[in-house]
Amino acid sequence: MGIVSSSRTRRRTSVTVAAAVLGLLAAAGAPALAATDVPVGRNPAQPPAGPLAKAPAGTPAKAPGGNSAQAPAPYGVPLGISRLAEGADRAIAITIDDGPDPTWTPQVLRVLKENDVKATFCMIGTKARAYPDLVREVAAAGHRLCDHSVDHDVTMDHKPVAYQKQQILDAKDMIEKAAPGVAVDYYRAPGGAFTPDSRAIAAASGMRPLGWSVDPKDWSRPGLPAIVAAVENGLPRQPTVLFHDGGGDRSETVAALKEYLPWLTAHGYTFAFPDRITP
């Protein structure tokens, strides 16, 4: 009887603490993590792993090998920025940013299908609202969805907490309305402009903060050889690679994926999603 009572007390304490954290965020209070946190795109060092944030009640859990399950999430979402692919050392996660785009997203989807690759699409909220059919097409093909803010403001880390919250949660809502019933599993800050608060807001909404470990800078159109060289030379363990299907002419990205994905398979890599649960 004493063990049961103690367990119930711990559960009540955890709920009280989680509610207090969310209340502070809503009131634009103190950061949830130390002020030493920096945007992922501006410092290659991995930040210290943060504590877990409880997902709101009713947040769908990720089902192994699928899009989502109906049961509530059995674990909290870590506040730390994920840069690793799920699985073993030679697992690799492909992420696609800044869409959906009516010209380039279908071409990227075609290349992924031809190579039997599942990727994570980090979508801008206003674009998801403008092209809901593409959001549903991405989800129907078995890819995962990621919140990439309402309109890709790369200065978000210098804006008030209330603004960051609006950018994150409104974009999530736009993506969910475009593809009802499909989970939005990650949040990627535009340009890597994370803050402790934005990470806590995302995690409390069931989205893992998502970074990257390989950036071929395809958005700058450096040429196909440069893009391919950046991702073939010295890949780290369980890499998460950044590509783009929006924000301009992405013909070089499509060409690079056509060359790069078969190369990865030939070199023993397996394709996975970014890790959601490792702190």
mmCIF file of C-alpha atoms in Angstrom, residues 36-278:
data_model
loop_
_atom_site.group_PDB
_atom_site.id
_atom_site.type_symbol
_atom_site.label_atom_id
_atom_site.label_comp_id
_atom_site.label_asym_id
_atom_site.label_seq_id
_atom_site.Cartn_x
_atom_site.Cartn_y
_atom_site.Cartn_z
ATOM 1 C CA THR A 36 24.275 28.898 -22.953
ATOM 2 C CA ASP A 37 22.026 27.255 -25.542
ATOM 3 C CA VAL A 38 22.883 28.389 -29.090
ATOM 4 C CA PRO A 39 21.332 27.867 -32.555
ATOM 5 C CA VAL A 40 22.409 24.606 -34.171
ATOM 6 C CA GLY A 41 23.331 26.252 -37.458
ATOM 7 C CA ARG A 42 25.759 28.637 -35.755
ATOM 8 C CA ASN A 43 27.790 26.317 -33.587
ATOM 9 C CA PRO A 44 28.759 22.775 -34.616
ATOM 10 C CA ALA A 45 29.103 21.637 -31.005
ATOM 11 C CA GLN A 46 26.358 19.403 -29.659
ATOM 12 C CA PRO A 47 24.554 21.149 -26.790
ATOM 13 C CA PRO A 48 24.165 19.287 -23.522
ATOM 14 C CA ALA A 49 21.173 16.969 -23.460
ATOM 15 C CA GLY A 50 18.212 18.594 -21.768
ATOM 16 C CA PRO A 51 15.439 17.107 -19.643
ATOM 17 C CA LEU A 52 12.303 15.565 -21.067
ATOM 18 C CA ALA A 53 9.187 17.571 -21.792
ATOM 19 C CA LYS A 54 5.822 15.932 -21.418
ATOM 20 C CA ALA A 55 3.660 15.956 -24.538
ATOM 21 C CA PRO A 56 0.140 17.331 -24.060
ATOM 22 C CA ALA A 57 -2.562 14.765 -23.305
ATOM 23 C CA GLY A 58 -3.860 13.119 -26.457
ATOM 24 C CA THR A 59 -0.702 13.715 -28.534
ATOM 25 C CA PRO A 60 -0.445 10.740 -30.922
ATOM 26 C CA ALA A 61 2.549 8.471 -30.373
ATOM 27 C CA LYS A 62 4.819 7.409 -33.178
ATOM 28 C CA ALA A 63 4.265 3.818 -34.216
ATOM 29 C CA PRO A 64 7.333 1.850 -35.359
ATOM 30 C CA GLY A 65 7.450 1.850 -39.152
ATOM 31 C CA GLY A 66 4.334 4.007 -39.528
ATOM 32 C CA ASN A 67 3.067 7.555 -39.330
ATOM 33 C CA SER A 68 1.301 7.598 -35.970
ATOM 34 C CA ALA A 69 -0.564 5.577 -33.403
ATOM 35 C CA GLN A 70 -3.758 6.524 -31.601
ATOM 36 C CA ALA A 71 -2.467 5.832 -28.084
ATOM 37 C CA PRO A 72 -0.997 8.722 -26.048
ATOM 38 C CA ALA A 73 2.785 9.078 -26.219
ATOM 39 C CA PRO A 74 4.413 6.658 -23.740
ATOM 40 C CA TYR A 75 7.461 8.901 -23.327
ATOM 41 C CA GLY A 76 8.355 12.556 -23.066
ATOM 42 C CA VAL A 77 9.971 14.416 -25.961
ATOM 43 C CA PRO A 78 13.549 15.480 -25.158
ATOM 44 C CA LEU A 79 14.388 19.164 -25.235
ATOM 45 C CA GLY A 80 17.820 18.458 -26.735
ATOM 46 C CA ILE A 81 18.290 19.036 -30.464
ATOM 47 C CA SER A 82 18.287 15.757 -32.403
ATOM 48 C CA ARG A 83 21.082 15.399 -34.952
ATOM 49 C CA LEU A 84 21.255 11.595 -35.148
ATOM 50 C CA ALA A 85 19.381 9.099 -37.289
ATOM 51 C CA GLU A 86 17.506 6.297 -35.556
ATOM 52 C CA GLY A 87 19.331 2.971 -35.589
ATOM 53 C CA ALA A 88 22.935 1.883 -35.963
ATOM 54 C CA ASP A 89 26.045 3.826 -36.982
ATOM 55 C CA ARG A 90 25.402 3.524 -40.737
ATOM 56 C CA ALA A 91 21.807 4.696 -40.523
ATOM 57 C CA ILE A 92 21.190 8.038 -42.228
ATOM 58 C CA ALA A 93 18.277 10.465 -42.028
ATOM 59 C CA ILE A 94 17.370 12.564 -45.062
ATOM 60 C CA THR A 95 15.547 15.816 -44.254
ATOM 61 C CA ILE A 96 13.930 18.144 -46.792
ATOM 62 C CA ASP A 97 13.274 21.804 -45.905
ATOM 63 C CA ASP A 98 11.277 24.874 -46.975
ATOM 64 C CA GLY A 99 8.421 23.265 -48.922
ATOM 65 C CA PRO A 100 6.028 22.140 -49.955
ATOM 66 C CA ASP A 101 6.608 23.545 -53.427
ATOM 67 C CA PRO A 102 4.455 22.640 -56.446
ATOM 68 C CA THR A 103 7.481 22.387 -58.759
ATOM 69 C CA TRP A 104 10.130 20.722 -56.623
ATOM 70 C CA THR A 105 8.338 18.660 -53.979
ATOM 71 C CA PRO A 106 6.833 16.218 -56.551
ATOM 72 C CA GLN A 107 10.269 15.751 -58.118
ATOM 73 C CA VAL A 108 11.890 15.084 -54.752
ATOM 74 C CA LEU A 109 9.119 12.629 -53.879
ATOM 75 C CA ARG A 110 9.691 10.801 -57.157
ATOM 76 C CA VAL A 111 13.431 10.384 -56.513
ATOM 77 C CA LEU A 112 12.802 9.193 -52.951
ATOM 78 C CA LYS A 113 10.276 6.621 -54.181
ATOM 79 C CA GLU A 114 12.633 5.351 -56.874
ATOM 80 C CA ASN A 115 15.265 4.717 -54.210
ATOM 81 C CA ASP A 116 12.869 3.381 -51.539
ATOM 82 C CA VAL A 117 13.818 6.166 -49.123
ATOM 83 C CA LYS A 118 11.634 7.688 -46.425
ATOM 84 C CA ALA A 119 12.525 11.257 -45.467
ATOM 85 C CA THR A 120 11.411 13.983 -43.084
ATOM 86 C CA PHE A 121 9.849 17.058 -44.694
ATOM 87 C CA CYS A 122 10.233 20.281 -42.698
ATOM 88 C CA MET A 123 7.362 22.416 -43.947
ATOM 89 C CA ILE A 124 6.718 26.140 -43.728
ATOM 90 C CA GLY A 125 3.238 26.737 -42.354
ATOM 91 C CA THR A 126 2.036 29.199 -44.989
ATOM 92 C CA LYS A 127 3.193 26.857 -47.767
ATOM 93 C CA ALA A 128 1.463 23.889 -46.159
ATOM 94 C CA ARG A 129 -1.721 25.967 -46.047
ATOM 95 C CA ALA A 130 -1.291 26.967 -49.719
ATOM 96 C CA TYR A 131 -0.559 23.421 -50.960
ATOM 97 C CA PRO A 132 -2.445 20.980 -48.727
ATOM 98 C CA ASP A 133 -2.568 18.314 -51.433
ATOM 99 C CA LEU A 134 1.230 18.158 -51.378
ATOM 100 C CA VAL A 135 1.287 17.819 -47.592
ATOM 101 C CA ARG A 136 -1.109 14.878 -47.851
ATOM 102 C CA GLU A 137 0.938 13.350 -50.684
ATOM 103 C CA VAL A 138 4.093 13.513 -48.580
ATOM 104 C CA ALA A 139 2.348 11.900 -45.604
ATOM 105 C CA ALA A 140 0.638 9.242 -47.718
ATOM 106 C CA ALA A 141 4.030 8.156 -49.083
ATOM 107 C CA GLY A 142 5.175 7.343 -45.527
ATOM 108 C CA HIS A 143 7.405 10.332 -44.928
ATOM 109 C CA ARG A 144 7.361 12.205 -41.616
ATOM 110 C CA LEU A 145 6.327 15.814 -41.128
ATOM 111 C CA CYS A 146 8.237 18.580 -39.377
ATOM 112 C CA ASP A 147 7.163 22.096 -38.368
ATOM 113 C CA HIS A 148 9.502 24.710 -39.886
ATOM 114 C CA SER A 149 7.686 27.799 -38.494
ATOM 115 C CA VAL A 150 4.980 29.942 -40.062
ATOM 116 C CA ASP A 151 7.105 31.911 -42.511
ATOM 117 C CA HIS A 152 10.779 30.985 -42.001
ATOM 118 C CA ASP A 153 11.934 33.926 -39.899
ATOM 119 C CA VAL A 154 15.643 33.235 -39.314
ATOM 120 C CA THR A 155 15.768 35.950 -36.647
ATOM 121 C CA MET A 156 13.298 34.141 -34.372
ATOM 122 C CA ASP A 157 15.953 33.630 -31.726
ATOM 123 C CA HIS A 158 16.016 37.418 -31.200
ATOM 124 C CA LYS A 159 12.238 37.767 -30.899
ATOM 125 C CA PRO A 160 9.969 37.616 -27.813
ATOM 126 C CA VAL A 161 8.877 34.239 -26.499
ATOM 127 C CA ALA A 162 5.254 34.982 -27.426
ATOM 128 C CA TYR A 163 6.312 35.488 -31.053
ATOM 129 C CA GLN A 164 8.313 32.246 -31.084
ATOM 130 C CA LYS A 165 5.324 30.389 -29.655
ATOM 131 C CA GLN A 166 3.020 31.818 -32.323
ATOM 132 C CA GLN A 167 5.437 30.885 -35.122
ATOM 133 C CA ILE A 168 5.797 27.312 -33.862
ATOM 134 C CA LEU A 169 2.243 26.470 -32.854
ATOM 135 C CA ASP A 170 0.472 28.263 -35.711
ATOM 136 C CA ALA A 171 2.665 26.437 -38.241
ATOM 137 C CA LYS A 172 1.910 23.109 -36.576
ATOM 138 C CA ASP A 173 -1.793 23.900 -36.810
ATOM 139 C CA MET A 174 -1.500 24.789 -40.524
ATOM 140 C CA ILE A 175 0.292 21.521 -41.299
ATOM 141 C CA GLU A 176 -2.202 19.468 -39.283
ATOM 142 C CA LYS A 177 -5.141 21.127 -41.041
ATOM 143 C CA ALA A 178 -3.564 20.325 -44.408
ATOM 144 C CA ALA A 179 -3.201 16.633 -43.473
ATOM 145 C CA PRO A 180 -5.775 15.826 -40.756
ATOM 146 C CA GLY A 181 -4.825 12.977 -38.458
ATOM 147 C CA VAL A 182 -1.125 12.980 -39.395
ATOM 148 C CA ALA A 183 1.378 13.657 -36.612
ATOM 149 C CA VAL A 184 3.884 16.506 -36.822
ATOM 150 C CA ASP A 185 6.850 14.827 -35.151
ATOM 151 C CA TYR A 186 9.591 17.467 -35.208
ATOM 152 C CA TYR A 187 10.257 21.193 -35.076
ATOM 153 C CA ARG A 188 13.211 22.674 -36.964
ATOM 154 C CA ALA A 189 14.013 26.332 -36.324
ATOM 155 C CA PRO A 190 14.586 28.400 -39.486
ATOM 156 C CA GLY A 191 18.326 28.668 -40.036
ATOM 157 C CA GLY A 192 18.874 26.720 -36.828
ATOM 158 C CA ALA A 193 17.687 29.733 -34.769
ATOM 159 C CA PHE A 194 16.706 27.698 -31.705
ATOM 160 C CA THR A 195 16.325 29.134 -28.227
ATOM 161 C CA PRO A 196 15.745 27.320 -24.935
ATOM 162 C CA ASP A 197 12.165 28.591 -25.041
ATOM 163 C CA SER A 198 11.459 27.493 -28.613
ATOM 164 C CA ARG A 199 12.796 24.044 -27.832
ATOM 165 C CA ALA A 200 10.590 23.776 -24.752
ATOM 166 C CA ILE A 201 7.508 25.001 -26.647
ATOM 167 C CA ALA A 202 8.085 22.442 -29.405
ATOM 168 C CA ALA A 203 8.749 19.540 -27.039
ATOM 169 C CA ALA A 204 5.702 20.352 -24.917
ATOM 170 C CA SER A 205 3.654 20.093 -28.122
ATOM 171 C CA GLY A 206 5.064 16.645 -28.933
ATOM 172 C CA MET A 207 7.666 17.821 -31.471
ATOM 173 C CA ARG A 208 11.349 16.931 -31.120
ATOM 174 C CA PRO A 209 13.693 19.846 -31.852
ATOM 175 C CA LEU A 210 15.485 18.797 -35.033
ATOM 176 C CA GLY A 211 18.913 19.887 -36.215
ATOM 177 C CA TRP A 212 21.310 18.401 -38.735
ATOM 178 C CA SER A 213 24.878 17.114 -38.865
ATOM 179 C CA VAL A 214 25.582 17.493 -42.613
ATOM 180 C CA ASP A 215 24.726 20.634 -44.608
ATOM 181 C CA PRO A 216 25.676 20.485 -48.316
ATOM 182 C CA LYS A 217 24.344 24.062 -48.736
ATOM 183 C CA ASP A 218 22.204 23.008 -51.683
ATOM 184 C CA TRP A 219 20.040 26.094 -51.041
ATOM 185 C CA SER A 220 22.918 28.248 -52.349
ATOM 186 C CA ARG A 221 23.138 26.230 -55.598
ATOM 187 C CA PRO A 222 26.902 25.603 -55.394
ATOM 188 C CA GLY A 223 26.782 23.086 -58.257
ATOM 189 C CA LEU A 224 26.120 19.345 -58.317
ATOM 190 C CA PRO A 225 29.757 18.243 -57.651
ATOM 191 C CA ALA A 226 29.961 20.453 -54.548
ATOM 192 C CA ILE A 227 26.679 19.152 -53.122
ATOM 193 C CA VAL A 228 27.589 15.516 -53.707
ATOM 194 C CA ALA A 229 31.122 15.966 -52.346
ATOM 195 C CA ALA A 230 29.789 17.570 -49.168
ATOM 196 C CA VAL A 231 27.667 14.536 -48.345
ATOM 197 C CA GLU A 232 29.994 11.797 -49.522
ATOM 198 C CA ASN A 233 33.176 12.928 -47.804
ATOM 199 C CA GLY A 234 33.532 12.010 -44.136
ATOM 200 C CA LEU A 235 29.966 11.368 -43.028
ATOM 201 C CA PRO A 236 29.639 11.333 -39.227
ATOM 202 C CA ARG A 237 27.961 8.552 -37.253
ATOM 203 C CA GLN A 238 24.184 8.308 -37.858
ATOM 204 C CA PRO A 239 24.094 11.506 -39.913
ATOM 205 C CA THR A 240 21.095 13.763 -40.463
ATOM 206 C CA VAL A 241 21.497 15.449 -43.858
ATOM 207 C CA LEU A 242 19.875 18.751 -44.816
ATOM 208 C CA PHE A 243 18.336 19.241 -48.273
ATOM 209 C CA HIS A 244 15.675 21.641 -49.617
ATOM 210 C CA ASP A 245 12.583 21.370 -51.822
ATOM 211 C CA GLY A 246 11.557 25.025 -51.491
ATOM 212 C CA GLY A 247 12.916 28.554 -51.477
ATOM 213 C CA GLY A 248 14.042 28.725 -55.111
ATOM 214 C CA ASP A 249 15.355 26.625 -57.972
ATOM 215 C CA ARG A 250 16.041 23.158 -56.539
ATOM 216 C CA SER A 251 17.116 21.403 -59.733
ATOM 217 C CA GLU A 252 20.601 20.836 -58.278
ATOM 218 C CA THR A 253 19.070 19.243 -55.185
ATOM 219 C CA VAL A 254 16.992 16.846 -57.282
ATOM 220 C CA ALA A 255 20.051 15.936 -59.363
ATOM 221 C CA ALA A 256 22.155 15.446 -56.214
ATOM 222 C CA LEU A 257 19.559 13.129 -54.652
ATOM 223 C CA LYS A 258 19.456 11.053 -57.846
ATOM 224 C CA GLU A 259 23.205 10.512 -57.558
ATOM 225 C CA TYR A 260 23.604 10.481 -53.789
ATOM 226 C CA LEU A 261 20.890 8.054 -52.677
ATOM 227 C CA PRO A 262 22.125 5.100 -54.794
ATOM 228 C CA TRP A 263 25.681 5.856 -53.609
ATOM 229 C CA LEU A 264 24.574 5.580 -49.987
ATOM 230 C CA THR A 265 22.863 2.253 -50.605
ATOM 231 C CA ALA A 266 25.927 0.910 -52.420
ATOM 232 C CA HIS A 267 28.082 1.892 -49.423
ATOM 233 C CA GLY A 268 25.973 0.046 -46.897
ATOM 234 C CA TYR A 269 23.901 2.882 -45.458
ATOM 235 C CA THR A 270 20.311 2.313 -44.388
ATOM 236 C CA PHE A 271 17.706 5.056 -44.380
ATOM 237 C CA ALA A 272 15.960 6.046 -41.165
ATOM 238 C CA PHE A 273 14.129 8.939 -39.548
ATOM 239 C CA PRO A 274 15.757 11.394 -37.122
ATOM 240 C CA ASP A 275 15.877 10.173 -33.529
ATOM 241 C CA ARG A 276 12.925 11.403 -31.467
ATOM 242 C CA ILE A 277 13.600 9.860 -28.078
ATOM 243 C CA THR A 278 17.331 9.877 -27.264
#
